[in-house]
Amino acid sequence: MSVSAEAGASSPGSTRAARTLAVTGLNHALHDGYTDLIYVLLPVWQAEFALSYGLLALLRGLYAGAMAGLQIPVGRIAERIDGKVILVAGTALSALGYVFAGFSGGVIGLGFALALSGAGSSTQHPIASSAVSRAYGAGARGPLGIYNFSGDLGKAAIPALTSVLLVIMSWRHTLLVLASAGLLVAICVALWMPPVGKGAEHKAAAASHREGAGGGFPWLLAIGILDTAVRMGFLTFLPFLLRDKGASLPTNGLALALVFIGGAAGKFTCGWLGERVGTLRTVLITEGGTAALIVAVLLLPLAPAIVLLPLLGVMLNGTSSVLYGTVPELTPAHQTERAFALFYTGTIGSGAIAPVLYGLLGDALGPTLATMATALTALAICPLAMVLARHLAGDAGTHRAGA
């Protein structure tokens, strides 16, 4: 009787959690696809508006800058307004940005439209991540990994769809089709996503929830920044390393695809791994594996180096899902959106700055030594993870036992 009652009680909660994950995953796929379809359109816009490479980079930067720069304000707003409302509005705004881009008559209008779309996309990381975290509670690591994996699906599917649509219609009509899809997703969020609630509504539970996990967020943020730097730095040099081993342009394309496929698998699997073996062990596995595999790719001939790339992709991207899943453990319940916003802003900023810094190192020392520096950065994360483990209830005992 009691078992039956528990099952009946837990079923609605499980259904709501599954709906939250499904809708936020769809939303994540849309926004990440919106972010990356710009790369497909840059050559088209260059031909249409006679743009320089600098202006093309500025267009891309307007979208990315608006998205990254507004995440922290969005996190603060979510403490006063239901996150579902913000997510619906942001998704609709992002779609409308592409509507305006489709009707733009020049580079100024196009830039404004992309900034508007980027502003809409600033809502999805902090709000959707927090929604999944609250829906699943202590078991959120695996679902957050699936949520992050869905973004990679969007990065693959929407730019590919854009390329197909450009064959059969103009770029303006293509953007209108994609914007219509975005408005449909906004409607799906409005109709089917359970309410997220205001961050302030969770304030009463903050004292009893995660009470032993204070003080660790700066360490988590530092690990996230360095992990992103390793990933972006390595990917910057990979085509040149393989070219020096004799890889052709198509082979380089295949190699990058293998890394990205492995990365998507890493996001999917490592969230569950972190739930089972803990954050510390998972980070030590992924960062140690990253360093070892980077060195192997540097030393091995072309064919075996390419064979290792999917596994390297798993290691490169796997840490991120573990880190995202740890954010809720280190922040008060009513500040989850703000914490996710800060974390995503830090990692996105690292992704923009790290290639420049490693590029300067490559100019000074050459690509091989600069790539070796990314491996050393991965190893530098391991002691930070040990410090972080002291602030995590599930890892503290493991850390003390190993001390």
mmCIF file of C-alpha atoms in Angstrom, residues 11 18 30 47 84 102 111 137 198 235 254 263 305 325 335 340 343 348 352 357 361 370 372 388-389:
data_model
loop_
_atom_site.group_PDB
_atom_site.id
_atom_site.type_symbol
_atom_site.label_atom_id
_atom_site.label_comp_id
_atom_site.label_asym_id
_atom_site.label_seq_id
_atom_site.Cartn_x
_atom_site.Cartn_y
_atom_site.Cartn_z
ATOM 1 C CA SER A 11 4.573 9.924 -10.811
ATOM 2 C CA ALA A 18 10.481 14.842 -17.833
ATOM 3 C CA LEU A 30 17.049 25.914 -31.000
ATOM 4 C CA ALA A 47 28.411 38.790 -51.012
ATOM 5 C CA LYS A 84 9.157 30.231 -17.598
ATOM 6 C CA GLY A 102 15.398 38.643 -42.924
ATOM 7 C CA GLY A 111 23.609 44.068 -36.791
ATOM 8 C CA GLY A 137 16.723 18.057 -7.335
ATOM 9 C CA LYS A 198 10.675 32.927 -8.986
ATOM 10 C CA LEU A 235 40.770 23.053 -31.232
ATOM 11 C CA LEU A 254 36.697 14.601 -40.689
ATOM 12 C CA GLY A 263 32.247 15.821 -27.404
ATOM 13 C CA ALA A 305 46.074 10.296 -33.930
ATOM 14 C CA GLY A 325 25.553 19.619 -12.572
ATOM 15 C CA GLN A 335 20.193 32.203 -6.505
ATOM 16 C CA PHE A 340 24.269 29.585 -13.744
ATOM 17 C CA PHE A 343 29.114 30.351 -14.689
ATOM 18 C CA ILE A 348 31.789 31.824 -22.734
ATOM 19 C CA ALA A 352 36.506 33.938 -26.586
ATOM 20 C CA LEU A 357 46.147 33.866 -25.659
ATOM 21 C CA LEU A 361 51.832 31.539 -27.393
ATOM 22 C CA ALA A 370 51.397 25.839 -27.464
ATOM 23 C CA MET A 372 51.409 21.110 -24.965
ATOM 24 C CA LEU A 388 36.537 21.937 -4.760
ATOM 25 C CA ALA A 389 35.777 18.448 -3.415
#
